[in-house]
mmCIF file of C-alpha atoms and ligand atoms in Angstrom:
data_model
loop_
_atom_site.group_PDB
_atom_site.id
_atom_site.type_symbol
_atom_site.label_atom_id
_atom_site.label_comp_id
_atom_site.label_asym_id
_atom_site.label_seq_id
_atom_site.Cartn_x
_atom_site.Cartn_y
_atom_site.Cartn_z
ATOM 1 C CA UNK A 231 -26.605 -20.878 -16.307
ATOM 2 C CA UNK A 232 -29.692 -22.125 -15.562
ATOM 3 C CA UNK A 233 -27.851 -24.950 -13.276
ATOM 4 C CA UNK A 234 -26.042 -22.203 -11.192
ATOM 5 C CA UNK A 235 -29.245 -20.108 -10.939
ATOM 6 C CA UNK A 236 -30.756 -23.657 -9.492
ATOM 7 C CA UNK A 237 -27.717 -23.627 -6.651
ATOM 8 C CA UNK A 238 -28.384 -19.489 -5.850
ATOM 9 C CA UNK A 239 -31.997 -20.510 -5.085
ATOM 10 C CA UNK A 240 -31.565 -23.728 -3.311
ATOM 11 C CA UNK A 241 -29.148 -20.538 -0.912
ATOM 12 C CA UNK A 242 -31.488 -18.246 -0.232
ATOM 13 C CA UNK A 243 -33.489 -20.853 1.451
ATOM 14 C CA UNK A 244 -30.491 -21.579 3.350
ATOM 15 C CA UNK A 245 -30.881 -19.624 7.098
ATOM 16 C CA UNK A 246 -27.164 -19.118 7.482
ATOM 17 C CA UNK A 247 -26.341 -18.066 3.344
ATOM 18 C CA UNK A 248 -29.420 -15.971 4.039
ATOM 19 C CA UNK A 249 -27.501 -13.817 7.316
ATOM 20 C CA UNK A 250 -24.576 -13.967 5.882
ATOM 21 C CA UNK A 251 -25.443 -11.948 2.483
ATOM 22 C CA UNK A 252 -27.635 -9.652 4.813
ATOM 23 C CA UNK A 253 -24.726 -9.011 7.358
ATOM 24 C CA UNK A 254 -22.939 -8.677 3.846
ATOM 25 C CA UNK A 255 -25.144 -6.292 2.599
ATOM 26 C CA UNK A 256 -25.090 -4.855 5.863
ATOM 27 C CA UNK A 257 -21.758 -4.742 6.125
ATOM 28 C CA UNK A 258 -21.006 -2.460 3.075
ATOM 29 C CA UNK A 259 -23.374 -0.280 3.353
ATOM 30 C CA UNK A 260 -21.972 0.957 6.461
ATOM 31 C CA UNK A 261 -18.266 1.308 4.835
ATOM 32 C CA UNK A 262 -20.145 3.137 2.251
ATOM 33 C CA UNK A 263 -21.317 5.602 4.535
ATOM 34 C CA UNK A 264 -17.914 5.458 6.054
ATOM 35 C CA UNK A 265 -16.347 6.814 3.043
ATOM 36 C CA UNK A 266 -18.648 9.583 3.183
ATOM 37 C CA UNK A 267 -18.391 10.287 6.162
ATOM 38 C CA UNK A 268 -14.264 10.390 7.074
ATOM 39 C CA UNK A 269 -14.655 7.264 9.427
ATOM 40 C CA UNK A 270 -11.566 6.257 7.558
ATOM 41 C CA UNK A 271 -8.385 7.374 8.746
ATOM 42 C CA UNK A 272 -4.476 6.440 7.425
ATOM 43 C CA UNK A 273 -1.920 5.954 9.670
ATOM 44 C CA UNK A 274 1.594 6.334 8.583
ATOM 45 C CA UNK A 275 4.611 3.716 9.211
ATOM 46 C CA UNK A 276 8.393 5.316 8.229
ATOM 47 C CA UNK A 277 10.186 3.859 5.237
ATOM 48 C CA UNK A 278 13.987 4.478 6.503
ATOM 49 C CA UNK A 279 17.419 4.701 4.861
ATOM 50 C CA UNK A 280 19.333 1.562 6.965
ATOM 51 C CA UNK A 281 22.166 3.546 6.873
ATOM 52 C CA UNK A 282 21.787 6.335 8.688
ATOM 53 C CA UNK A 283 18.010 5.331 10.081
ATOM 54 C CA UNK A 284 17.007 8.872 7.925
ATOM 55 C CA UNK A 285 12.719 8.734 7.793
ATOM 56 C CA UNK A 286 12.995 8.930 3.750
ATOM 57 C CA UNK A 287 9.325 8.328 3.761
ATOM 58 C CA UNK A 288 6.276 6.745 4.652
ATOM 59 C CA UNK A 289 3.623 4.179 3.540
ATOM 60 C CA UNK A 290 -0.237 5.882 3.676
ATOM 61 C CA UNK A 291 -2.066 2.503 5.502
ATOM 62 C CA UNK A 292 -6.105 3.052 6.123
ATOM 63 C CA UNK A 293 -7.975 2.127 9.066
ATOM 64 C CA UNK A 294 -11.858 2.053 9.434
ATOM 65 C CA UNK A 295 -12.522 3.666 13.015
ATOM 66 C CA UNK A 296 -15.810 2.592 13.147
ATOM 67 C CA UNK A 297 -18.579 3.910 15.795
ATOM 68 C CA UNK A 298 -19.527 0.730 17.176
ATOM 69 C CA UNK A 299 -16.976 -1.768 16.582
ATOM 70 C CA UNK A 300 -13.460 0.245 16.927
ATOM 71 C CA UNK A 301 -10.368 0.365 14.892
ATOM 72 C CA UNK A 302 -10.850 -2.058 12.154
ATOM 73 C CA UNK A 303 -8.123 -3.162 9.943
ATOM 74 C CA UNK A 304 -7.483 -2.912 6.748
ATOM 75 C CA UNK A 305 -7.616 -6.704 6.042
ATOM 76 C CA UNK A 306 -11.443 -7.562 7.517
ATOM 77 C CA UNK A 307 -12.642 -4.358 5.124
ATOM 78 C CA UNK A 308 -10.148 -4.045 1.368
ATOM 79 C CA UNK A 309 -11.145 -7.511 0.728
ATOM 80 C CA UNK A 310 -15.291 -6.412 1.006
ATOM 81 C CA UNK A 311 -14.285 -2.866 -0.826
ATOM 82 C CA UNK A 312 -13.242 -4.924 -4.210
ATOM 83 C CA UNK A 313 -16.397 -7.442 -3.984
ATOM 84 C CA UNK A 314 -18.780 -4.304 -3.202
ATOM 85 C CA UNK A 315 -17.057 -1.913 -6.295
ATOM 86 C CA UNK A 316 -16.784 0.409 -3.302
ATOM 87 C CA UNK A 317 -12.740 0.048 -3.913
ATOM 88 C CA UNK A 318 -12.700 3.106 -6.032
ATOM 89 C CA UNK A 319 -14.232 5.364 -3.971
ATOM 90 C CA UNK A 320 -12.018 3.997 -0.947
ATOM 91 C CA UNK A 321 -8.984 3.969 -2.859
ATOM 92 C CA UNK A 322 -10.073 8.197 -4.501
ATOM 93 C CA UNK A 323 -10.254 8.893 -0.591
ATOM 94 C CA UNK A 324 -6.754 7.399 0.357
ATOM 95 C CA UNK A 325 -5.274 9.476 -2.491
ATOM 96 C CA UNK A 326 -6.309 12.320 -1.455
ATOM 97 C CA UNK A 327 -5.760 12.048 1.849
ATOM 98 C CA UNK A 328 -2.288 11.258 1.751
ATOM 99 C CA UNK A 329 -1.627 13.595 -0.493
ATOM 100 C CA UNK A 330 -3.469 16.691 1.422
ATOM 101 C CA UNK A 331 -1.047 15.624 4.660
ATOM 102 C CA UNK A 332 2.398 15.111 2.569
ATOM 103 C CA UNK A 333 1.448 18.896 1.312
ATOM 104 C CA UNK A 334 0.899 19.516 5.085
ATOM 105 C CA UNK A 335 4.124 18.125 6.058
ATOM 106 C CA UNK A 336 6.324 19.759 3.001
ATOM 107 C CA UNK A 337 4.410 23.321 3.901
ATOM 108 C CA UNK A 338 5.194 22.829 7.483
ATOM 109 C CA UNK A 339 9.150 21.770 6.377
ATOM 110 C CA UNK A 340 8.647 17.977 7.698
ATOM 111 C CA UNK A 341 9.967 16.806 5.199
ATOM 112 C CA UNK A 342 12.841 17.309 2.393
ATOM 113 C CA UNK A 343 11.794 18.867 -0.635
ATOM 114 C CA UNK A 344 13.637 16.411 -2.521
ATOM 115 C CA UNK A 345 13.540 12.830 -1.889
ATOM 116 C CA UNK A 346 10.164 12.056 0.765
ATOM 117 C CA UNK A 347 7.928 10.320 -0.883
ATOM 118 C CA UNK A 348 4.039 8.961 0.638
ATOM 119 C CA UNK A 349 3.780 5.655 -0.892
ATOM 120 C CA UNK A 350 -0.157 4.668 -1.230
ATOM 121 C CA UNK A 351 -1.589 0.942 -1.716
ATOM 122 C CA UNK A 352 -3.352 0.856 -5.466
ATOM 123 C CA UNK A 353 -5.941 -2.047 -5.462
ATOM 124 C CA UNK A 354 -5.960 -4.366 -8.230
ATOM 125 C CA UNK A 355 -9.369 -2.694 -9.334
ATOM 126 C CA UNK A 356 -8.116 0.705 -9.221
ATOM 127 C CA UNK A 357 -6.314 -0.197 -12.750
ATOM 128 C CA UNK A 358 -9.416 -1.156 -14.074
ATOM 129 C CA UNK A 359 -10.600 2.033 -13.913
ATOM 130 C CA UNK A 360 -9.657 5.285 -16.327
ATOM 131 C CA UNK A 361 -10.670 7.490 -13.765
ATOM 132 C CA UNK A 362 -7.284 6.780 -12.260
ATOM 133 C CA UNK A 363 -5.011 7.828 -13.378
ATOM 134 C CA UNK A 364 -7.517 11.246 -13.657
ATOM 135 C CA UNK A 365 -7.369 11.470 -9.753
ATOM 136 C CA UNK A 366 -3.940 10.848 -9.743
ATOM 137 C CA UNK A 367 -3.393 13.991 -12.085
ATOM 138 C CA UNK A 368 -5.981 15.978 -10.008
ATOM 139 C CA UNK A 369 -4.057 14.693 -6.609
ATOM 140 C CA UNK A 370 -1.662 15.969 -7.866
ATOM 141 C CA UNK A 371 -2.493 19.614 -9.378
ATOM 142 C CA UNK A 372 -4.749 20.558 -6.873
ATOM 143 C CA UNK A 373 -2.023 19.837 -4.085
ATOM 144 C CA UNK A 374 1.286 20.948 -5.864
ATOM 145 C CA UNK A 375 3.324 18.648 -5.098
ATOM 146 C CA UNK A 376 6.112 17.064 -7.458
ATOM 147 C CA UNK A 377 4.600 13.528 -8.962
ATOM 148 C CA UNK A 378 7.775 11.290 -7.870
ATOM 149 C CA UNK A 379 6.667 12.503 -4.178
ATOM 150 C CA UNK A 380 3.721 9.971 -4.676
ATOM 151 C CA UNK A 381 4.092 6.076 -5.053
ATOM 152 C CA UNK A 382 1.623 3.759 -6.644
ATOM 153 C CA UNK A 383 2.173 0.955 -4.198
ATOM 154 C CA UNK A 384 1.267 -2.740 -6.559
ATOM 155 C CA UNK A 385 0.834 -5.856 -5.987
ATOM 156 C CA UNK A 386 2.598 -8.493 -8.222
ATOM 157 C CA UNK A 387 -0.529 -9.750 -9.393
ATOM 158 C CA UNK A 388 -2.401 -6.574 -9.577
ATOM 159 C CA UNK A 389 0.488 -5.841 -12.417
ATOM 160 C CA UNK A 390 0.993 -8.392 -14.101
ATOM 161 C CA UNK A 391 -3.017 -9.051 -15.236
ATOM 162 C CA UNK A 392 -1.549 -9.173 -18.598
ATOM 163 C CA UNK A 393 -4.527 -6.926 -20.388
ATOM 164 C CA UNK A 394 -4.201 -4.035 -22.569
ATOM 165 C CA UNK A 395 -5.942 -2.049 -20.050
ATOM 166 C CA UNK A 396 -3.942 -2.294 -17.188
ATOM 167 C CA UNK A 397 -0.906 -1.996 -19.433
ATOM 168 C CA UNK A 398 -2.280 1.581 -20.609
ATOM 169 C CA UNK A 399 -3.208 2.897 -16.662
ATOM 170 C CA UNK A 400 0.623 1.908 -15.705
ATOM 171 C CA UNK A 401 2.026 3.358 -18.793
ATOM 172 C CA UNK A 402 -0.512 6.633 -18.325
ATOM 173 C CA UNK A 403 0.590 6.344 -14.350
ATOM 174 C CA UNK A 404 4.245 6.403 -15.611
ATOM 175 C CA UNK A 405 4.225 8.902 -18.618
ATOM 176 C CA UNK A 406 2.546 11.308 -15.239
ATOM 177 C CA UNK A 407 6.027 11.141 -13.330
ATOM 178 C CA UNK A 408 4.177 9.590 -10.649
ATOM 179 C CA UNK A 409 6.341 6.249 -8.855
ATOM 180 C CA UNK A 410 5.451 2.991 -9.121
ATOM 181 C CA UNK A 411 6.057 0.077 -6.857
ATOM 182 C CA UNK A 412 5.752 -3.573 -6.785
ATOM 183 C CA UNK A 413 4.541 -4.674 -3.321
ATOM 184 C CA UNK A 414 4.350 -7.871 -1.142
ATOM 185 C CA UNK A 415 7.599 -9.302 -3.749
ATOM 186 C CA UNK A 416 7.899 -12.898 -3.665
ATOM 187 C CA UNK A 417 4.913 -13.734 -3.102
ATOM 188 C CA UNK A 418 3.756 -13.974 -6.422
ATOM 189 C CA UNK A 419 3.888 -16.735 -9.075
ATOM 190 C CA UNK A 420 5.282 -15.462 -11.198
ATOM 191 C CA UNK A 421 8.670 -15.096 -13.484
ATOM 192 C CA UNK A 422 11.146 -12.261 -11.995
ATOM 193 C CA UNK A 423 11.103 -11.993 -15.728
ATOM 194 C CA UNK A 424 8.742 -9.076 -15.626
ATOM 195 C CA UNK A 425 10.774 -6.840 -13.370
ATOM 196 C CA UNK A 426 12.321 -5.275 -16.693
ATOM 197 C CA UNK A 427 10.185 -5.107 -18.941
ATOM 198 C CA UNK A 428 6.699 -3.156 -16.420
ATOM 199 C CA UNK A 429 7.528 0.574 -15.578
ATOM 200 C CA UNK A 430 8.192 0.339 -12.151
ATOM 201 C CA UNK A 431 10.837 1.937 -9.649
ATOM 202 C CA UNK A 432 10.802 0.134 -6.906
ATOM 203 C CA UNK A 433 10.364 -3.232 -5.615
ATOM 204 C CA UNK A 434 8.764 -3.835 -1.357
ATOM 205 C CA UNK A 435 9.994 -7.572 -0.911
ATOM 206 C CA UNK A 436 7.540 -9.350 1.196
ATOM 207 C CA UNK A 437 8.032 -9.410 4.829
ATOM 208 C CA UNK A 438 8.287 -13.231 4.576
ATOM 209 C CA UNK A 439 11.621 -12.976 3.655
ATOM 210 C CA UNK A 440 13.097 -11.607 5.772
ATOM 211 C CA UNK A 441 10.786 -12.633 8.844
ATOM 212 C CA UNK A 442 12.892 -16.195 7.921
ATOM 213 C CA UNK A 443 16.280 -14.728 8.001
ATOM 214 C CA UNK A 444 17.229 -16.046 11.527
ATOM 215 C CA UNK A 445 16.176 -19.571 10.904
ATOM 216 C CA UNK A 446 18.499 -20.866 9.194
ATOM 217 C CA UNK A 447 22.669 -19.473 7.611
ATOM 218 C CA UNK A 448 21.606 -19.379 3.804
ATOM 219 C CA UNK A 449 18.808 -17.386 3.823
ATOM 220 C CA UNK A 450 21.018 -13.766 4.245
ATOM 221 C CA UNK A 451 23.270 -15.389 0.634
ATOM 222 C CA UNK A 452 19.439 -16.103 -0.689
ATOM 223 C CA UNK A 453 18.119 -12.157 -0.299
ATOM 224 C CA UNK A 454 21.594 -10.797 -1.259
ATOM 225 C CA UNK A 455 21.014 -12.151 -4.636
ATOM 226 C CA UNK A 456 17.588 -10.706 -4.460
ATOM 227 C CA UNK A 457 18.739 -7.598 -3.726
ATOM 228 C CA UNK A 458 20.873 -8.014 -5.902
ATOM 229 C CA UNK A 459 18.481 -8.797 -9.136
ATOM 230 C CA UNK A 460 16.335 -5.844 -7.845
ATOM 231 C CA UNK A 461 19.562 -3.674 -8.598
ATOM 232 C CA UNK A 462 20.586 -5.443 -11.888
ATOM 233 C CA UNK A 463 17.023 -3.937 -12.535
ATOM 234 C CA UNK A 464 18.053 -1.011 -12.199
ATOM 235 C CA UNK A 465 15.483 -0.663 -9.215
ATOM 236 C CA UNK A 466 15.433 0.551 -5.544
ATOM 237 C CA UNK A 467 14.052 -2.212 -2.864
ATOM 238 C CA UNK A 468 12.803 -1.779 0.166
ATOM 239 C CA UNK A 469 12.344 -4.639 2.832
ATOM 240 C CA UNK A 470 9.293 -5.232 4.840
ATOM 241 C CA UNK A 471 9.417 -6.346 7.802
ATOM 242 C CA UNK A 472 11.951 -5.770 10.405
ATOM 243 C CA UNK A 473 11.675 -6.266 13.653
ATOM 244 C CA UNK A 474 15.186 -6.381 15.409
ATOM 245 C CA UNK A 475 18.665 -4.555 15.328
ATOM 246 C CA UNK A 476 19.690 -7.977 14.143
ATOM 247 C CA UNK A 477 17.691 -8.030 10.455
ATOM 248 C CA UNK A 478 18.650 -4.763 9.772
ATOM 249 C CA UNK A 479 22.398 -5.420 10.378
ATOM 250 C CA UNK A 480 22.248 -8.002 8.216
ATOM 251 C CA UNK A 481 19.928 -6.516 5.426
ATOM 252 C CA UNK A 482 22.405 -3.491 5.671
ATOM 253 C CA UNK A 483 25.698 -6.038 5.883
ATOM 254 C CA UNK A 484 24.187 -7.171 2.257
ATOM 255 C CA UNK A 485 23.923 -4.165 0.914
ATOM 256 C CA UNK A 486 20.472 -3.592 1.105
ATOM 257 C CA UNK A 487 19.398 0.638 1.774
ATOM 258 C CA UNK A 488 16.158 0.770 2.323
ATOM 259 C CA UNK A 489 13.683 -0.777 4.555
ATOM 260 C CA UNK A 490 10.470 -0.330 7.036
ATOM 261 C CA UNK A 491 8.589 -2.025 9.776
ATOM 262 C CA UNK A 492 8.427 -2.357 13.911
ATOM 263 C CA UNK A 493 11.887 -1.557 14.666
ATOM 264 C CA UNK A 494 12.446 1.542 12.605
ATOM 265 C CA UNK A 495 8.062 2.620 14.010
ATOM 266 C CA UNK A 496 4.823 1.147 13.443
ATOM 267 C CA UNK A 497 1.885 2.800 11.906
ATOM 268 C CA UNK A 498 0.943 5.657 13.614
ATOM 269 C CA UNK A 499 -2.206 8.157 13.186
ATOM 270 C CA UNK A 500 -0.910 11.623 11.046
ATOM 271 C CA UNK A 501 -0.484 13.907 14.456
ATOM 272 C CA UNK A 502 1.591 11.170 16.352
ATOM 273 C CA UNK A 503 3.650 10.759 12.782
ATOM 274 C CA UNK A 504 3.841 14.537 12.744
ATOM 275 C CA UNK A 505 5.417 14.517 16.405
ATOM 276 C CA UNK A 506 8.090 11.054 14.858
ATOM 277 C CA UNK A 507 8.692 13.447 11.797
ATOM 278 C CA UNK A 508 9.413 16.934 13.941
ATOM 279 C CA UNK A 509 11.679 15.306 16.688
ATOM 280 C CA UNK A 510 13.596 13.733 14.044
ATOM 281 C CA UNK A 511 14.881 16.999 11.586
ATOM 282 C CA UNK A 512 13.667 20.319 9.600
ATOM 283 C CA UNK A 513 14.867 21.168 6.800
ATOM 284 C CA UNK A 514 14.446 24.174 5.074
ATOM 285 C CA UNK A 515 11.509 24.599 2.637
HETATM 286 P P1 C2E B 132 1.044 -4.166 3.547
HETATM 287 O O1 C2E B 132 0.674 -2.894 2.135
HETATM 288 O O2 C2E B 132 1.887 -5.081 2.499
HETATM 289 O O3 C2E B 132 1.266 -3.200 4.017
HETATM 290 C C1 C2E B 132 2.299 -3.966 5.152
HETATM 291 C C2 C2E B 132 1.059 -4.381 6.441
HETATM 292 O O4 C2E B 132 2.193 -4.823 7.485
HETATM 293 C C3 C2E B 132 0.755 -3.673 7.385
HETATM 294 O O5 C2E B 132 -0.745 -4.251 7.342
HETATM 295 C C4 C2E B 132 1.239 -2.409 8.269
HETATM 296 O O6 C2E B 132 1.390 -2.518 9.191
HETATM 297 C C5 C2E B 132 2.270 -4.197 8.076
HETATM 298 N N1 C2E B 132 3.629 -4.256 8.947
HETATM 299 C C6 C2E B 132 5.091 -3.515 8.733
HETATM 300 N N2 C2E B 132 6.038 -3.759 9.414
HETATM 301 C C7 C2E B 132 5.953 -5.128 10.152
HETATM 302 C C8 C2E B 132 6.102 -5.651 10.840
HETATM 303 O O7 C2E B 132 7.347 -5.150 11.139
HETATM 304 N N3 C2E B 132 5.850 -7.387 11.003
HETATM 305 C C9 C2E B 132 5.126 -6.797 10.972
HETATM 306 N N4 C2E B 132 4.235 -8.271 10.986
HETATM 307 N N5 C2E B 132 3.584 -6.857 10.418
HETATM 308 C C10 C2E B 132 4.572 -5.522 9.744
HETATM 309 P P2 C2E B 132 -2.093 -3.510 7.890
HETATM 310 O O8 C2E B 132 -1.445 -1.559 7.445
HETATM 311 O O9 C2E B 132 -2.968 -4.139 8.246
HETATM 312 O O10 C2E B 132 -1.975 -3.820 5.919
HETATM 313 C C11 C2E B 132 -1.959 -4.522 5.968
HETATM 314 C C12 C2E B 132 -2.464 -4.730 4.132
HETATM 315 O O11 C2E B 132 -3.953 -3.715 3.325
HETATM 316 C C13 C2E B 132 -2.090 -3.727 3.311
HETATM 317 O O12 C2E B 132 -0.799 -4.451 3.228
HETATM 318 C C14 C2E B 132 -2.122 -4.134 2.534
HETATM 319 O O13 C2E B 132 -2.644 -4.892 0.976
HETATM 320 C C15 C2E B 132 -3.558 -3.472 2.259
HETATM 321 N N6 C2E B 132 -4.943 -2.095 2.382
HETATM 322 C C16 C2E B 132 -3.831 -1.148 3.876
HETATM 323 N N7 C2E B 132 -3.786 -0.054 3.275
HETATM 324 C C17 C2E B 132 -4.461 0.206 2.248
HETATM 325 C C18 C2E B 132 -5.000 0.876 1.223
HETATM 326 O O14 C2E B 132 -5.641 2.379 1.553
HETATM 327 N N8 C2E B 132 -5.845 0.582 0.168
HETATM 328 C C19 C2E B 132 -5.752 -0.662 -0.086
HETATM 329 N N9 C2E B 132 -6.194 -0.939 -1.835
HETATM 330 N N10 C2E B 132 -4.805 -1.570 0.152
HETATM 331 C C20 C2E B 132 -4.969 -0.861 1.206
HETATM 332 MG MG1 MG B 133 1.605 -1.413 0.827
HETATM 333 MG MG1 MG B 134 3.826 -5.492 1.722
HETATM 334 MG MG1 MG B 135 0.127 -6.439 1.641
#
């Protein structure tokens, strides 16, 4: 203990560390302010039925519209939010904004009453918070959305942290009826055995698998095997990072049903994604 204290003291006198800390503190302060003053904005990317091209859902992806620095991508501030404890507040903001957007789409008959789902990304830290389940329940109650129209994306590492609280939170969310999905599947180091044990409904396969598709001919067989494992566990497989028509066709040919990627559409701000939805098709209320 005293040793590490000594190290910390030394660091305080290191001007570059001092600067880094001040910068960090400034960013945290700005981010806190950003959440409260609605500088965050959600972009939406379509999830598509591969056989028909129909939009079957959307993933909400957060950006920070910084007054000076412009649009900041999540990889640059989600880690800051996680490290500073702001992630719970940020997650709440995302949850509320996403369900409100879905409520509006449904109200305007832009999405089918059944089948269209809004996916949001949930941080590992959110599972550690007992309030998270209440937040989700409240968000659904306020908007009157059916629970299955909301799907929570969790990374493998978040979902497999083998602690009591996480398992309790997962079970509670599952009981609420919201969809649970493993994000970035295949990037972790765990065995696949958990697919059969966890209360999850869907698996989003990490984009690295699709992107390696053109490299060699055995890769397609490998993807087919992954899809088969997912299917045999009774789960929906969604393939991430589809950038070309060839990739989409290859995935279709091995029985994949759902995909996401720049080929079908880049993440768009709410109003533009709304246009895309209304051009595609409207459903009777
Ligand atoms: P993710 O959940 O795996 O999201 C997919 C990322 O891949 C998004 O990056 C998306 O824009 C990008 N992407 C989609 N299609 C393609 C494609 O065809 N090719 C390539 N190269 N990339 C594609 P983005 O928006 O920068 O988000 C990065 C990560 O930040 C997300 O990865 C997610 O882990 C995290 N994130 C985003 N929004 C939230 C949020 O609201 N809360 C939390 N906790 N994390 C979030
Ligand atoms: Mg995701
Ligand atoms: Mg992903
Ligand atoms: Mg990711």
